[in-house]
mmCIF file of C-alpha atoms in Angstrom:
data_model
loop_
_atom_site.group_PDB
_atom_site.id
_atom_site.type_symbol
_atom_site.label_atom_id
_atom_site.label_comp_id
_atom_site.label_asym_id
_atom_site.label_seq_id
_atom_site.Cartn_x
_atom_site.Cartn_y
_atom_site.Cartn_z
ATOM 1 C CA ARG N 1 -14.467 -25.631 -115.044
ATOM 2 C CA PHE N 2 -14.448 -27.007 -111.629
ATOM 3 C CA LEU N 3 -11.488 -28.298 -111.787
ATOM 4 C CA HIS N 4 -9.851 -25.410 -113.546
ATOM 5 C CA ILE N 5 -11.270 -23.005 -111.072
ATOM 6 C CA PHE N 6 -9.775 -25.471 -108.199
ATOM 7 C CA THR N 7 -6.341 -25.347 -110.017
ATOM 8 C CA ILE N 8 -6.324 -21.864 -110.084
ATOM 9 C CA LEU N 9 -6.889 -21.540 -106.822
ATOM 10 C CA LEU N 10 -4.715 -23.645 -105.361
ATOM 11 C CA PHE N 11 -1.493 -22.125 -106.959
ATOM 12 C CA THR N 12 -2.748 -18.827 -106.413
ATOM 13 C CA THR N 13 -2.822 -19.689 -102.048
ATOM 14 C CA SER N 14 0.790 -21.225 -102.852
ATOM 15 C CA ILE N 15 2.121 -18.470 -104.130
ATOM 16 C CA SER N 16 0.676 -16.114 -101.936
ATOM 17 C CA ALA N 17 1.727 -18.333 -98.971
ATOM 18 C CA GLN N 18 5.287 -17.540 -100.383
ATOM 19 C CA ALA N 19 5.114 -13.741 -99.142
ATOM 20 C CA GLY N 20 7.237 -13.047 -96.160
ATOM 21 C CA THR N 21 5.328 -10.473 -93.788
ATOM 22 C CA GLY N 22 6.018 -11.864 -90.407
ATOM 23 C CA ILE N 23 8.171 -10.057 -88.429
ATOM 24 C CA LEU N 24 10.631 -11.359 -85.304
ATOM 25 C CA GLN N 25 10.239 -14.619 -86.323
ATOM 26 C CA PHE N 26 12.274 -16.284 -83.507
ATOM 27 C CA LEU N 27 8.923 -16.223 -81.311
ATOM 28 C CA SER N 28 8.579 -19.376 -83.552
ATOM 29 C CA LEU N 29 11.934 -21.128 -82.270
ATOM 30 C CA PRO N 30 11.267 -23.548 -79.775
ATOM 31 C CA THR N 31 12.348 -22.927 -76.277
ATOM 32 C CA GLY N 32 13.771 -26.573 -75.217
ATOM 33 C CA ALA N 33 14.945 -29.879 -75.881
ATOM 34 C CA ARG N 34 11.344 -31.531 -75.536
ATOM 35 C CA GLN N 35 9.890 -28.861 -78.072
ATOM 36 C CA ALA N 36 12.376 -29.269 -80.371
ATOM 37 C CA ALA N 37 12.204 -33.157 -80.559
ATOM 38 C CA PHE N 38 8.242 -33.223 -80.778
ATOM 39 C CA GLY N 39 8.726 -30.983 -84.303
ATOM 40 C CA GLY N 40 9.454 -27.399 -82.699
ATOM 41 C CA THR N 41 5.932 -26.545 -81.519
ATOM 42 C CA ASN N 42 3.797 -28.765 -79.380
ATOM 43 C CA ILE N 43 0.841 -27.266 -77.999
ATOM 44 C CA THR N 44 -1.009 -30.885 -76.654
ATOM 45 C CA LEU N 45 1.087 -32.419 -74.410
ATOM 46 C CA TYR N 46 -0.547 -31.811 -70.918
ATOM 47 C CA ASP N 47 2.614 -32.843 -68.092
ATOM 48 C CA ASP N 48 4.731 -30.685 -65.437
ATOM 49 C CA ASP N 49 6.984 -29.492 -68.579
ATOM 50 C CA LEU N 50 6.631 -25.960 -67.884
ATOM 51 C CA ASN N 51 8.745 -24.922 -71.001
ATOM 52 C CA PHE N 52 5.383 -26.233 -73.288
ATOM 53 C CA ALA N 53 3.763 -23.188 -71.556
ATOM 54 C CA PHE N 54 5.423 -21.198 -74.260
ATOM 55 C CA ALA N 55 3.589 -22.967 -76.738
ATOM 56 C CA ASN N 56 0.045 -23.017 -75.511
ATOM 57 C CA PRO N 57 -0.395 -20.996 -71.678
ATOM 58 C CA ALA N 58 -3.394 -23.645 -71.383
ATOM 59 C CA LEU N 59 -0.849 -26.070 -70.745
ATOM 60 C CA LEU N 60 -0.064 -24.269 -67.246
ATOM 61 C CA SER N 61 -1.809 -26.465 -64.748
ATOM 62 C CA GLU N 62 -1.292 -27.782 -60.597
ATOM 63 C CA LYS N 63 1.811 -29.784 -61.755
ATOM 64 C CA THR N 64 3.761 -26.585 -63.225
ATOM 65 C CA HIS N 65 3.699 -25.181 -59.596
ATOM 66 C CA ASN N 66 7.359 -23.591 -58.481
ATOM 67 C CA TYR N 67 8.519 -25.231 -61.174
ATOM 68 C CA LEU N 68 11.655 -23.547 -62.900
ATOM 69 C CA GLY N 69 12.747 -23.889 -66.521
ATOM 70 C CA LEU N 70 16.145 -23.168 -67.890
ATOM 71 C CA ASN N 71 17.027 -23.804 -71.979
ATOM 72 C CA TYR N 72 20.277 -22.491 -74.068
ATOM 73 C CA THR N 73 21.188 -23.671 -77.357
ATOM 74 C CA ASN N 74 24.339 -22.583 -79.214
ATOM 75 C CA LEU N 75 23.414 -23.233 -82.770
ATOM 76 C CA PHE N 76 26.587 -22.436 -85.238
ATOM 77 C CA ASN N 77 28.758 -19.189 -85.209
ATOM 78 C CA ASP N 78 27.841 -17.836 -82.318
ATOM 79 C CA VAL N 79 24.317 -17.517 -82.377
ATOM 80 C CA ASN N 80 22.409 -18.491 -79.315
ATOM 81 C CA ILE N 81 19.154 -19.146 -78.194
ATOM 82 C CA GLY N 82 18.152 -19.541 -74.423
ATOM 83 C CA SER N 83 15.297 -19.260 -72.257
ATOM 84 C CA ALA N 84 13.954 -18.701 -68.878
ATOM 85 C CA ILE N 85 10.091 -19.971 -66.942
ATOM 86 C CA TYR N 86 8.856 -20.081 -63.780
ATOM 87 C CA GLY N 87 5.409 -21.247 -62.731
ATOM 88 C CA ARG N 88 3.479 -20.223 -59.586
ATOM 89 C CA ASN N 89 -0.292 -21.207 -58.911
ATOM 90 C CA PHE N 90 -2.679 -18.750 -56.651
ATOM 91 C CA SER N 91 -4.989 -21.141 -56.462
ATOM 92 C CA ASP N 92 -6.495 -24.596 -57.448
ATOM 93 C CA LYS N 93 -7.849 -22.954 -60.795
ATOM 94 C CA ASP N 94 -5.490 -19.903 -61.281
ATOM 95 C CA PHE N 95 -2.068 -20.770 -62.702
ATOM 96 C CA MET N 96 0.531 -18.198 -63.728
ATOM 97 C CA ALA N 97 3.886 -18.324 -65.255
ATOM 98 C CA PHE N 98 6.577 -15.635 -65.947
ATOM 99 C CA GLY N 99 9.787 -15.963 -68.664
ATOM 100 C CA ALA N 100 11.756 -14.778 -71.454
ATOM 101 C CA HIS N 101 13.414 -16.176 -74.198
ATOM 102 C CA TYR N 102 16.161 -14.817 -76.245
ATOM 103 C CA ILE N 103 18.374 -15.062 -79.321
ATOM 104 C CA ASP N 104 21.690 -13.487 -79.846
ATOM 105 C CA TYR N 105 23.213 -13.431 -83.613
ATOM 106 C CA GLY N 106 27.061 -12.763 -82.310
ATOM 107 C CA ILE N 107 29.127 -10.147 -83.465
ATOM 108 C CA PHE N 108 28.986 -9.165 -87.043
ATOM 109 C CA ILE N 109 31.749 -7.323 -88.962
ATOM 110 C CA GLY N 110 30.719 -3.659 -90.128
ATOM 111 C CA THR N 111 32.205 -2.463 -93.648
ATOM 112 C CA ASN N 112 31.487 0.228 -96.362
ATOM 113 C CA GLU N 113 30.884 -0.413 -99.973
ATOM 114 C CA PHE N 114 34.405 -0.492 -100.220
ATOM 115 C CA ASN N 115 35.406 -2.938 -97.891
ATOM 116 C CA GLN N 116 36.798 -1.091 -94.987
ATOM 117 C CA LYS N 117 36.054 -2.338 -91.806
ATOM 118 C CA LEU N 118 34.480 0.514 -89.853
ATOM 119 C CA GLY N 119 33.843 -2.030 -86.354
ATOM 120 C CA SER N 120 31.522 -4.469 -84.910
ATOM 121 C CA PHE N 121 28.006 -4.775 -84.099
ATOM 122 C CA THR N 122 25.519 -7.307 -82.520
ATOM 123 C CA ALA N 123 22.353 -8.545 -83.383
ATOM 124 C CA LYS N 124 19.782 -9.369 -81.036
ATOM 125 C CA ASP N 125 15.906 -10.503 -80.205
ATOM 126 C CA ILE N 126 14.136 -10.785 -76.646
ATOM 127 C CA ALA N 127 10.399 -10.969 -75.305
ATOM 128 C CA PHE N 128 9.195 -11.310 -71.516
ATOM 129 C CA THR N 129 5.989 -13.152 -71.410
ATOM 130 C CA ALA N 130 3.607 -13.175 -68.356
ATOM 131 C CA MET N 131 1.376 -16.344 -68.714
ATOM 132 C CA TYR N 132 -1.846 -17.094 -67.094
ATOM 133 C CA CYS N 133 -4.164 -19.865 -67.299
ATOM 134 C CA ARG N 134 -7.271 -21.095 -65.704
ATOM 135 C CA TRP N 135 -9.892 -24.252 -65.329
ATOM 136 C CA LEU N 136 -12.561 -23.608 -67.535
ATOM 137 C CA SER N 137 -14.279 -27.312 -66.528
ATOM 138 C CA PRO N 138 -12.529 -30.721 -65.244
ATOM 139 C CA ARG N 139 -11.028 -31.425 -68.850
ATOM 140 C CA TRP N 140 -10.969 -27.891 -70.559
ATOM 141 C CA THR N 141 -8.541 -24.787 -69.620
ATOM 142 C CA ILE N 142 -7.931 -21.323 -71.296
ATOM 143 C CA GLY N 143 -4.829 -19.532 -71.072
ATOM 144 C CA VAL N 144 -3.367 -16.417 -72.616
ATOM 145 C CA THR N 145 0.293 -14.533 -72.660
ATOM 146 C CA MET N 146 1.457 -11.080 -72.993
ATOM 147 C CA LYS N 147 4.888 -10.079 -74.170
ATOM 148 C CA PRO N 148 6.982 -7.091 -74.669
ATOM 149 C CA ILE N 149 9.058 -7.909 -77.246
ATOM 150 C CA PHE N 150 12.276 -6.309 -78.153
ATOM 151 C CA SER N 151 14.850 -6.139 -80.887
ATOM 152 C CA ILE N 152 18.097 -4.203 -81.600
ATOM 153 C CA TYR N 153 20.017 -4.951 -84.596
ATOM 154 C CA GLU N 154 22.958 -2.954 -84.983
ATOM 155 C CA ARG N 155 21.683 0.671 -84.256
ATOM 156 C CA TYR N 156 18.245 0.096 -85.147
ATOM 157 C CA PHE N 157 15.645 -0.836 -82.211
ATOM 158 C CA SER N 158 12.333 -1.989 -82.780
ATOM 159 C CA SER N 159 9.573 -2.947 -79.710
ATOM 160 C CA ALA N 160 6.387 -4.522 -80.160
ATOM 161 C CA LEU N 161 3.419 -6.576 -77.986
ATOM 162 C CA GLY N 162 2.487 -9.577 -78.880
ATOM 163 C CA PHE N 163 -0.404 -12.212 -77.014
ATOM 164 C CA ASP N 164 -1.122 -15.159 -77.274
ATOM 165 C CA LEU N 165 -4.827 -17.199 -76.337
ATOM 166 C CA GLY N 166 -5.040 -20.917 -76.231
ATOM 167 C CA PHE N 167 -6.970 -23.590 -75.231
ATOM 168 C CA SER N 168 -6.218 -27.418 -73.670
ATOM 169 C CA TYR N 169 -8.246 -30.398 -73.789
ATOM 170 C CA HIS N 170 -6.803 -33.570 -71.433
ATOM 171 C CA ASN N 171 -8.706 -36.561 -70.662
ATOM 172 C CA GLU N 172 -6.341 -38.943 -68.501
ATOM 173 C CA GLU N 173 -8.188 -41.822 -68.196
ATOM 174 C CA ALA N 174 -8.694 -41.638 -72.134
ATOM 175 C CA LEU N 175 -4.908 -40.749 -72.634
ATOM 176 C CA PHE N 176 -6.233 -37.835 -74.865
ATOM 177 C CA SER N 177 -5.162 -34.486 -75.199
ATOM 178 C CA ALA N 178 -6.213 -31.689 -77.522
ATOM 179 C CA GLY N 179 -5.089 -28.345 -77.696
ATOM 180 C CA LEU N 180 -5.864 -24.626 -79.802
ATOM 181 C CA VAL N 181 -3.812 -21.998 -79.685
ATOM 182 C CA LEU N 182 -3.681 -18.515 -81.479
ATOM 183 C CA ARG N 183 0.098 -17.144 -81.148
ATOM 184 C CA ASN N 184 1.580 -14.187 -81.565
ATOM 185 C CA VAL N 185 -0.985 -11.616 -82.293
ATOM 186 C CA GLY N 186 0.201 -7.913 -82.139
ATOM 187 C CA PHE N 187 1.362 -5.069 -83.413
ATOM 188 C CA GLN N 188 4.771 -3.236 -83.199
ATOM 189 C CA PHE N 189 4.918 0.244 -81.433
ATOM 190 C CA ASN N 190 7.930 1.451 -83.814
ATOM 191 C CA GLY N 191 9.803 -0.275 -86.772
ATOM 192 C CA TYR N 192 13.700 -0.894 -86.537
ATOM 193 C CA ASN N 193 13.986 3.077 -85.933
ATOM 194 C CA SER N 194 17.946 4.371 -85.945
ATOM 195 C CA LEU N 195 19.171 4.997 -81.900
ATOM 196 C CA ASP N 196 21.731 7.290 -83.800
ATOM 197 C CA PRO N 197 19.869 10.533 -84.649
ATOM 198 C CA ASN N 198 22.773 11.593 -86.188
ATOM 199 C CA LYS N 199 22.296 8.669 -88.984
ATOM 200 C CA LYS N 200 19.526 8.483 -91.454
ATOM 201 C CA GLN N 201 17.367 5.825 -91.204
#
């Protein structure tokens, strides 16, 4: 009986995990080459690479003061991803960073149901970030990120506000670090409303 119940729960969980309930999935893309090399997301590496703060704001530190991170990737067919981030410390325990990352999906040809060309359009996503991190103890830091997010697909526009909350533990003597982060929690202000008032949504 236990085996039957476990099997049913396992398949139920697997099926429900496939449901596409997320939006603005570009927020999960890696923002730098090292982040991509670590499998797309790394929330534990504690060094002077400012780009890792996109994944976990608790990774800001005294090492990221006055650092600037710039990244650009051309994926395929004119799909471009880029990011910029700047770190600034305001005390020995308070660290901040400001940045943005975007994805440009390129230029598309618009057609009607008869395959007649109606012109071209673009699709873009962009998120601005403001991060704050503070020491809790000699080995623990806590960080939070606020992200205003904007998305434009052809004539449809959406805006949202997202937050990250992260923790980081690092022990340099033992060469050990760990991280915990809650990412991309937030809400949409509006969901892909038409920018053209004369056209139906």
